[in-house]
């Protein structure tokens, strides 16, 4: 689209060779969305109550200093607390005692992530929502990493790198998956390591690198980069990945279901025993950061729910394609917490709140005391009106759950849709200084 082109209704269509993906941005109009004042160079963005960007050429952020906190994000594969939504479900031992102890602390911000990704799949889409602030509500049926991120795209990595952070991505599996090598470069990461690049001892559980091995590499890299620029680390684990079989692995602690049935379901044993290992590894990671002198904040969250056996889920539902919104929401949530080795802004979020992944990076920066971009300020305001926006449902300010049919979209959600189109697709007319 040429600069300044105004269209009352715009449809984006991209031929993928295996089909055609369509993303709608009804009512999108660049001339109405934003204007730059020629005299001052300030851009006004006409969504919500209105947002201003810095004059062209002026620094958008205060440059990072030695007081700026290191930011470590762990997106833990399939990490979930099944007891929070499967009524009557119990195990012989608690699979996550350390996480439970953390989330109850007054100096830790914790709650629930509402996720768009399906049970057992969609890791890259969870990444996309967290790193960009965009929502899979507008990319349904697609994988943006594979289909749409084909050029420089604003993200948390480019934002932090732009103000002086060293931005690194780390994934305990094959680095090429989901087009990550290209995507992370286009997102603005300074470096990316996959499992092929690990230079620590690697242990495996069910064929997947353990969280302990993953954190071993994370800590080694963190140590090697101390004393320079503040660090932003985005880490994706692999240990809890699906393919839950238990008979051929010696779990340090074997966790199984005892209610509502006294079961030896292999998928439950493999999953919950892996969660227990993940919980122990996380204790080691936080213990390390407790010894770090530089201010450091750690965000931990699960990317999506696990996919266990049909027999296990039959105690609660039989047809997951015919569920009410409440049940759907319960099957698309994971826990999160934000911990720091300094005093965090814990009043940003009420303990136990539900936050969809598109908002979580903005919440993280607020809690950490790091300056938001104008887009993140917009998202923080939007969260007050719609605390959850996912591909499954959204909520109003009172918590009522609403389906995602376009006919029920509020003006605020439509405006959010325009901004996502502007950020991801309309690069020639991307709002200057708004996302970065």
XYZ file of C-alpha atoms in Angstrom:
436
model
C 0.000 0.000 0.000
C 1.367 3.411 -0.962
C 1.962 6.042 1.750
C -1.154 8.026 2.566
C -3.553 5.601 0.873
C -6.904 5.573 2.658
C -9.289 2.637 2.392
C -12.599 2.165 4.200
C -12.209 -1.605 4.419
C -8.958 -3.428 3.813
C -8.381 -7.152 3.404
C -4.893 -8.567 3.462
C -4.450 -11.630 1.293
C -1.163 -13.464 0.869
C -0.688 -16.496 -1.353
C 1.269 -19.108 0.578
C 1.511 -21.815 -2.061
C -0.493 -24.213 0.114
C -3.522 -22.032 0.468
C -4.554 -18.463 1.051
C -4.532 -16.782 4.460
C -6.716 -13.764 5.045
C -6.411 -11.218 7.824
C -9.160 -8.636 7.967
C -8.754 -5.067 9.141
C -12.173 -3.654 8.480
C -12.313 0.125 8.532
C -8.531 0.539 8.437
C -7.605 4.065 7.299
C -4.053 5.324 7.758
C -4.963 8.976 7.318
C -7.507 8.749 10.118
C -5.347 6.482 12.311
C -2.371 8.815 12.706
C -1.013 12.199 11.672
C 2.403 13.797 12.131
C 2.561 17.526 12.841
C 5.103 18.914 10.401
C 6.142 21.770 12.661
C 6.840 19.751 15.818
C 7.464 16.313 14.339
C 5.136 14.802 16.950
C 2.799 12.039 15.775
C -0.696 11.692 17.209
C -2.269 8.242 17.154
C -6.060 8.394 17.169
C -7.046 5.338 19.189
C -8.384 5.217 22.723
C -7.833 8.575 24.391
C -5.067 9.412 21.890
C -1.312 8.804 22.094
C 1.687 10.926 21.160
C 5.093 9.778 19.958
C 8.375 11.653 20.251
C 9.425 14.020 17.462
C 11.240 12.309 14.630
C 14.911 11.860 15.484
C 14.376 12.314 19.232
C 15.177 9.345 21.503
C 12.023 7.422 22.301
C 13.497 5.969 25.494
C 15.904 6.797 28.217
C 18.989 4.743 27.377
C 19.628 1.758 29.615
C 22.103 2.274 32.443
C 23.807 0.001 34.948
C 20.750 0.494 37.160
C 18.430 -0.874 34.452
C 17.259 -4.365 35.435
C 18.243 -7.489 33.590
C 15.064 -9.056 32.194
C 14.870 -12.854 32.007
C 11.795 -14.503 30.509
C 11.240 -18.257 30.721
C 8.402 -19.574 28.578
C 8.103 -23.083 29.973
C 6.812 -25.777 27.645
C 3.271 -26.950 28.545
C 3.612 -25.808 32.161
C 0.172 -25.891 33.772
C -1.551 -26.470 37.088
C -4.291 -29.005 36.343
C -5.764 -28.675 39.820
C -6.992 -25.152 39.044
C -9.609 -26.284 36.539
C -10.174 -30.050 36.762
C -12.563 -30.334 39.699
C -11.614 -33.046 42.161
C -8.264 -33.781 40.515
C -5.500 -34.753 42.951
C -2.062 -36.338 42.736
C -0.105 -38.400 45.216
C 2.404 -35.555 45.687
C 2.294 -31.877 44.702
C 4.072 -31.547 41.313
C 4.913 -27.865 41.810
C 5.585 -27.056 45.483
C 8.219 -24.411 44.712
C 6.041 -22.512 42.234
C 3.171 -22.544 44.753
C 5.449 -21.106 47.426
C 6.578 -18.317 45.087
C 3.147 -17.225 43.880
C 1.932 -16.849 47.471
C 4.677 -14.361 48.360
C 3.728 -10.710 48.668
C 6.818 -9.537 46.773
C 5.992 -11.719 43.736
C 3.431 -10.776 41.091
C 1.467 -13.824 39.969
C -1.677 -14.821 38.156
C -3.063 -16.703 35.186
C -2.191 -16.369 31.496
C -5.111 -16.687 29.097
C -3.589 -18.321 26.012
C -4.808 -18.671 22.444
C -2.828 -21.818 21.622
C -4.486 -25.228 21.600
C -3.765 -27.884 24.187
C -0.396 -29.406 23.346
C 0.483 -27.144 20.419
C 1.024 -23.549 19.290
C 4.230 -22.563 21.084
C 5.260 -20.145 18.332
C 1.912 -18.378 18.498
C 2.291 -17.891 22.243
C 5.745 -16.416 21.581
C 4.298 -14.114 18.941
C 1.643 -12.755 21.296
C 4.079 -12.189 24.151
C 6.910 -10.636 22.134
C 4.803 -8.348 19.912
C 1.791 -7.436 22.073
C -0.427 -8.595 19.208
C -3.221 -11.148 19.592
C -3.899 -14.395 17.776
C -7.540 -13.302 17.817
C -6.679 -11.642 14.486
C -4.476 -14.382 13.074
C -6.751 -17.380 13.639
C -5.764 -20.506 11.784
C -2.351 -19.040 10.963
C 1.178 -19.183 12.317
C 2.612 -15.666 11.972
C 6.200 -16.889 12.425
C 5.872 -18.978 9.263
C 3.499 -16.849 7.219
C 3.751 -13.168 8.076
C 7.009 -12.187 9.803
C 8.982 -11.788 6.576
C 10.615 -8.422 7.368
C 11.617 -6.298 10.361
C 8.745 -6.404 12.864
C 8.493 -4.457 16.151
C 8.908 -6.628 19.235
C 10.026 -6.547 22.845
C 13.502 -7.541 21.622
C 13.852 -4.602 19.214
C 12.431 -2.267 21.849
C 14.943 -3.272 24.523
C 17.863 -3.657 22.124
C 17.107 -0.172 20.845
C 17.655 1.317 24.272
C 20.904 -0.537 24.921
C 20.000 -4.024 26.166
C 21.781 -7.141 24.940
C 18.816 -9.155 23.596
C 19.308 -12.919 23.376
C 16.999 -15.828 22.574
C 17.644 -19.354 23.845
C 15.708 -22.498 22.924
C 16.435 -26.000 24.191
C 15.593 -27.638 20.865
C 16.336 -27.405 17.154
C 17.013 -23.780 16.322
C 15.296 -23.828 12.908
C 11.848 -24.770 14.200
C 8.992 -22.383 13.302
C 11.361 -20.273 11.199
C 12.865 -18.883 14.415
C 16.318 -18.122 12.947
C 14.823 -15.569 10.566
C 12.033 -14.423 12.888
C 14.321 -13.664 15.816
C 16.603 -11.651 13.558
C 13.586 -9.709 12.232
C 12.373 -9.190 15.799
C 15.689 -7.536 16.688
C 17.398 -10.151 18.855
C 21.174 -9.724 18.938
C 21.780 -13.473 19.095
C 19.949 -16.809 19.179
C 21.033 -20.226 20.420
C 19.276 -23.491 19.687
C 20.220 -26.844 21.189
C 22.884 -27.252 18.472
C 24.689 -24.254 19.979
C 24.645 -25.354 23.627
C 28.107 -25.749 25.140
C 27.117 -27.268 28.486
C 26.366 -30.843 29.498
C 22.872 -31.794 28.322
C 20.650 -34.304 30.104
C 17.492 -35.714 28.529
C 14.083 -36.867 29.776
C 11.880 -38.756 27.299
C 14.222 -37.591 24.547
C 13.931 -33.883 25.374
C 16.599 -31.666 26.958
C 15.788 -31.126 30.624
C 14.988 -27.748 32.115
C 18.020 -28.166 34.343
C 20.234 -28.394 31.233
C 18.452 -25.437 29.683
C 19.014 -23.291 32.768
C 22.622 -24.461 32.926
C 23.157 -22.830 29.520
C 21.115 -19.769 30.465
C 23.221 -19.194 33.577
C 26.499 -19.766 31.715
C 25.563 -17.218 29.045
C 24.305 -14.774 31.645
C 27.555 -15.008 33.596
C 29.638 -14.470 30.459
C 27.727 -11.275 29.663
C 27.736 -9.704 33.117
C 29.473 -6.363 33.478
C 28.303 -5.061 30.117
C 24.923 -3.863 28.919
C 21.833 -5.024 30.809
C 20.574 -8.340 29.485
C 17.238 -9.367 28.022
C 16.982 -13.156 27.770
C 14.016 -14.914 26.162
C 14.198 -18.631 26.936
C 11.971 -21.452 25.655
C 12.241 -24.795 27.417
C 11.407 -28.217 25.988
C 11.296 -30.809 28.784
C 7.498 -30.889 29.288
C 6.728 -31.349 25.583
C 4.012 -33.799 24.531
C 4.442 -37.459 23.799
C 3.728 -38.386 27.379
C 4.876 -41.940 28.017
C 6.293 -42.944 31.365
C 7.289 -46.602 31.481
C 10.866 -46.276 30.155
C 12.057 -43.280 32.156
C 13.183 -43.259 35.792
C 11.562 -40.154 37.218
C 13.238 -38.585 40.267
C 9.753 -38.424 41.775
C 6.875 -40.362 40.200
C 3.649 -38.329 40.308
C 0.296 -39.915 39.504
C -3.420 -39.243 39.806
C -5.197 -40.413 42.963
C -8.539 -38.616 42.489
C -11.148 -38.660 41.103
C -9.625 -42.010 40.109
C -6.700 -43.959 41.534
C -5.084 -44.027 38.115
C -1.816 -45.081 36.556
C -2.507 -43.246 33.285
C 0.912 -43.020 31.613
C 0.259 -39.589 30.129
C -0.520 -38.174 33.582
C 2.505 -39.833 35.182
C 4.847 -38.583 32.455
C 3.443 -35.060 32.458
C 3.124 -34.447 36.191
C 6.476 -36.110 36.940
C 8.060 -33.832 34.354
C 6.394 -30.796 35.947
C 7.875 -31.864 39.278
C 11.335 -31.957 37.662
C 10.668 -28.541 36.103
C 9.698 -27.182 39.501
C 12.973 -28.404 41.021
C 14.996 -26.917 38.155
C 13.236 -23.585 38.563
C 14.236 -23.496 42.216
C 17.863 -23.792 41.079
C 17.440 -20.962 38.569
C 15.855 -18.545 41.043
C 18.453 -19.484 43.661
C 21.157 -18.438 41.205
C 19.541 -15.066 40.513
C 19.198 -14.467 44.237
C 23.011 -14.297 44.283
C 23.250 -11.814 41.388
C 24.001 -8.256 42.520
C 22.647 -6.465 39.452
C 18.892 -5.803 39.546
C 17.211 -8.687 37.747
C 13.588 -9.605 37.101
C 12.389 -13.072 36.047
C 9.079 -13.791 34.327
C 8.008 -17.442 34.173
C 4.912 -18.673 32.306
C 3.542 -21.698 30.479
C 2.998 -21.475 26.721
C -0.123 -23.674 26.599
C -1.900 -26.571 28.280
C -0.624 -30.143 27.809
C -2.448 -32.720 25.691
C -3.014 -35.772 27.889
C -4.967 -38.947 27.101
C -8.636 -38.878 26.079
C -9.351 -41.341 28.891
C -8.007 -38.886 31.442
C -10.096 -35.953 30.211
C -13.251 -38.120 30.024
C -13.762 -37.500 33.743
C -14.547 -33.864 32.932
C -15.636 -33.633 29.268
C -15.888 -35.823 26.185
C -16.188 -33.412 23.239
C -13.732 -30.533 23.421
C -15.182 -29.082 20.213
C -18.523 -28.480 21.919
C -17.649 -26.597 25.090
C -19.124 -23.471 26.622
C -16.940 -20.376 26.940
C -16.209 -20.966 30.619
C -14.848 -24.465 30.002
C -12.956 -23.272 26.939
C -11.295 -20.583 29.050
C -10.299 -23.144 31.677
C -8.597 -25.277 29.021
C -6.614 -22.333 27.684
C -4.783 -20.951 30.692
C -1.407 -21.354 32.364
C 0.222 -19.906 35.498
C 2.738 -17.057 35.519
C 4.805 -15.189 38.086
C 7.206 -12.243 38.089
C 10.040 -12.407 40.635
C 12.834 -9.891 41.210
C 15.928 -9.548 43.339
C 14.870 -5.924 43.995
C 11.597 -4.253 44.980
C 9.068 -4.687 42.173
C 5.974 -2.595 41.496
C 3.649 -5.273 42.857
C 0.631 -2.956 42.816
C 0.506 -3.050 39.013
C -1.568 -6.234 39.084
C -3.838 -7.727 41.701
C -2.590 -11.159 42.745
C -4.424 -13.941 40.942
C -5.538 -11.771 38.013
C -5.981 -13.245 34.547
C -3.908 -11.614 31.800
C -3.887 -12.658 28.146
C -0.461 -13.155 26.606
C -0.689 -10.092 24.380
C -0.586 -7.947 27.543
C 1.987 -9.888 29.554
C 5.130 -8.145 28.269
C 3.612 -4.734 29.071
C 2.733 -5.945 32.578
C 6.291 -7.248 32.970
C 7.843 -3.879 32.137
C 5.443 -2.039 34.444
C 6.239 -4.405 37.319
C 9.972 -4.104 36.618
C 9.857 -0.297 36.498
C 10.894 -0.098 32.844
C 9.518 2.594 30.526
C 6.725 1.492 28.186
C 6.484 2.257 24.485
C 3.404 4.230 23.352
C 1.952 0.967 22.015
C 2.427 -0.672 25.413
C 0.798 2.323 27.090
C -2.135 1.788 24.733
C -2.236 -1.933 25.588
C -2.181 -1.145 29.312
C -5.219 1.084 28.834
C -6.964 -1.481 26.623
C -6.446 -4.115 29.329
C -8.625 -2.078 31.677
C -11.499 -2.367 29.193
C -10.779 -5.897 27.918
C -8.524 -7.765 30.393
C -8.440 -10.813 28.102
C -8.279 -10.949 24.310
C -7.474 -14.369 22.832
C -8.394 -16.394 19.774
C -10.986 -18.157 21.975
C -12.776 -15.331 23.745
C -12.407 -11.867 25.194
C -13.706 -10.342 28.415
C -15.263 -7.020 29.257
C -14.207 -4.828 32.175
C -16.454 -6.825 34.516
C -14.974 -10.189 33.509
C -17.873 -11.415 31.367
C -16.633 -13.779 28.642
C -17.651 -13.022 25.069
C -17.041 -15.022 21.883
C -14.781 -13.754 19.129
C -17.318 -13.267 16.332
C -16.606 -9.925 14.588
C -20.229 -8.899 15.126
C -19.563 -8.454 18.862
C -16.302 -6.534 18.522
C -16.268 -3.238 20.393
C -14.803 -0.096 18.832
C -11.750 -0.585 21.047
C -11.116 -4.077 19.693
C -11.515 -2.854 16.129
C -8.944 -0.128 16.780
C -6.591 -2.727 18.248
C -7.039 -4.696 15.049
C -5.999 -1.661 12.983
C -2.820 -1.225 15.016
C -1.881 -4.866 14.534
C -2.370 -4.561 10.801
C -0.285 -1.395 10.796
C 2.513 -3.061 12.769
C 2.731 -6.397 10.947
C 1.603 -5.713 7.379
C 1.440 -2.016 6.470
C 5.166 -1.350 6.839
C 5.218 1.642 4.481
C 2.710 3.389 6.745
C 3.885 2.070 10.120
C 3.286 4.672 12.798
C 6.677 6.322 13.502
C 7.954 5.828 17.047
C 4.804 4.098 18.269
C 5.877 0.455 18.573
C 9.596 0.892 19.217
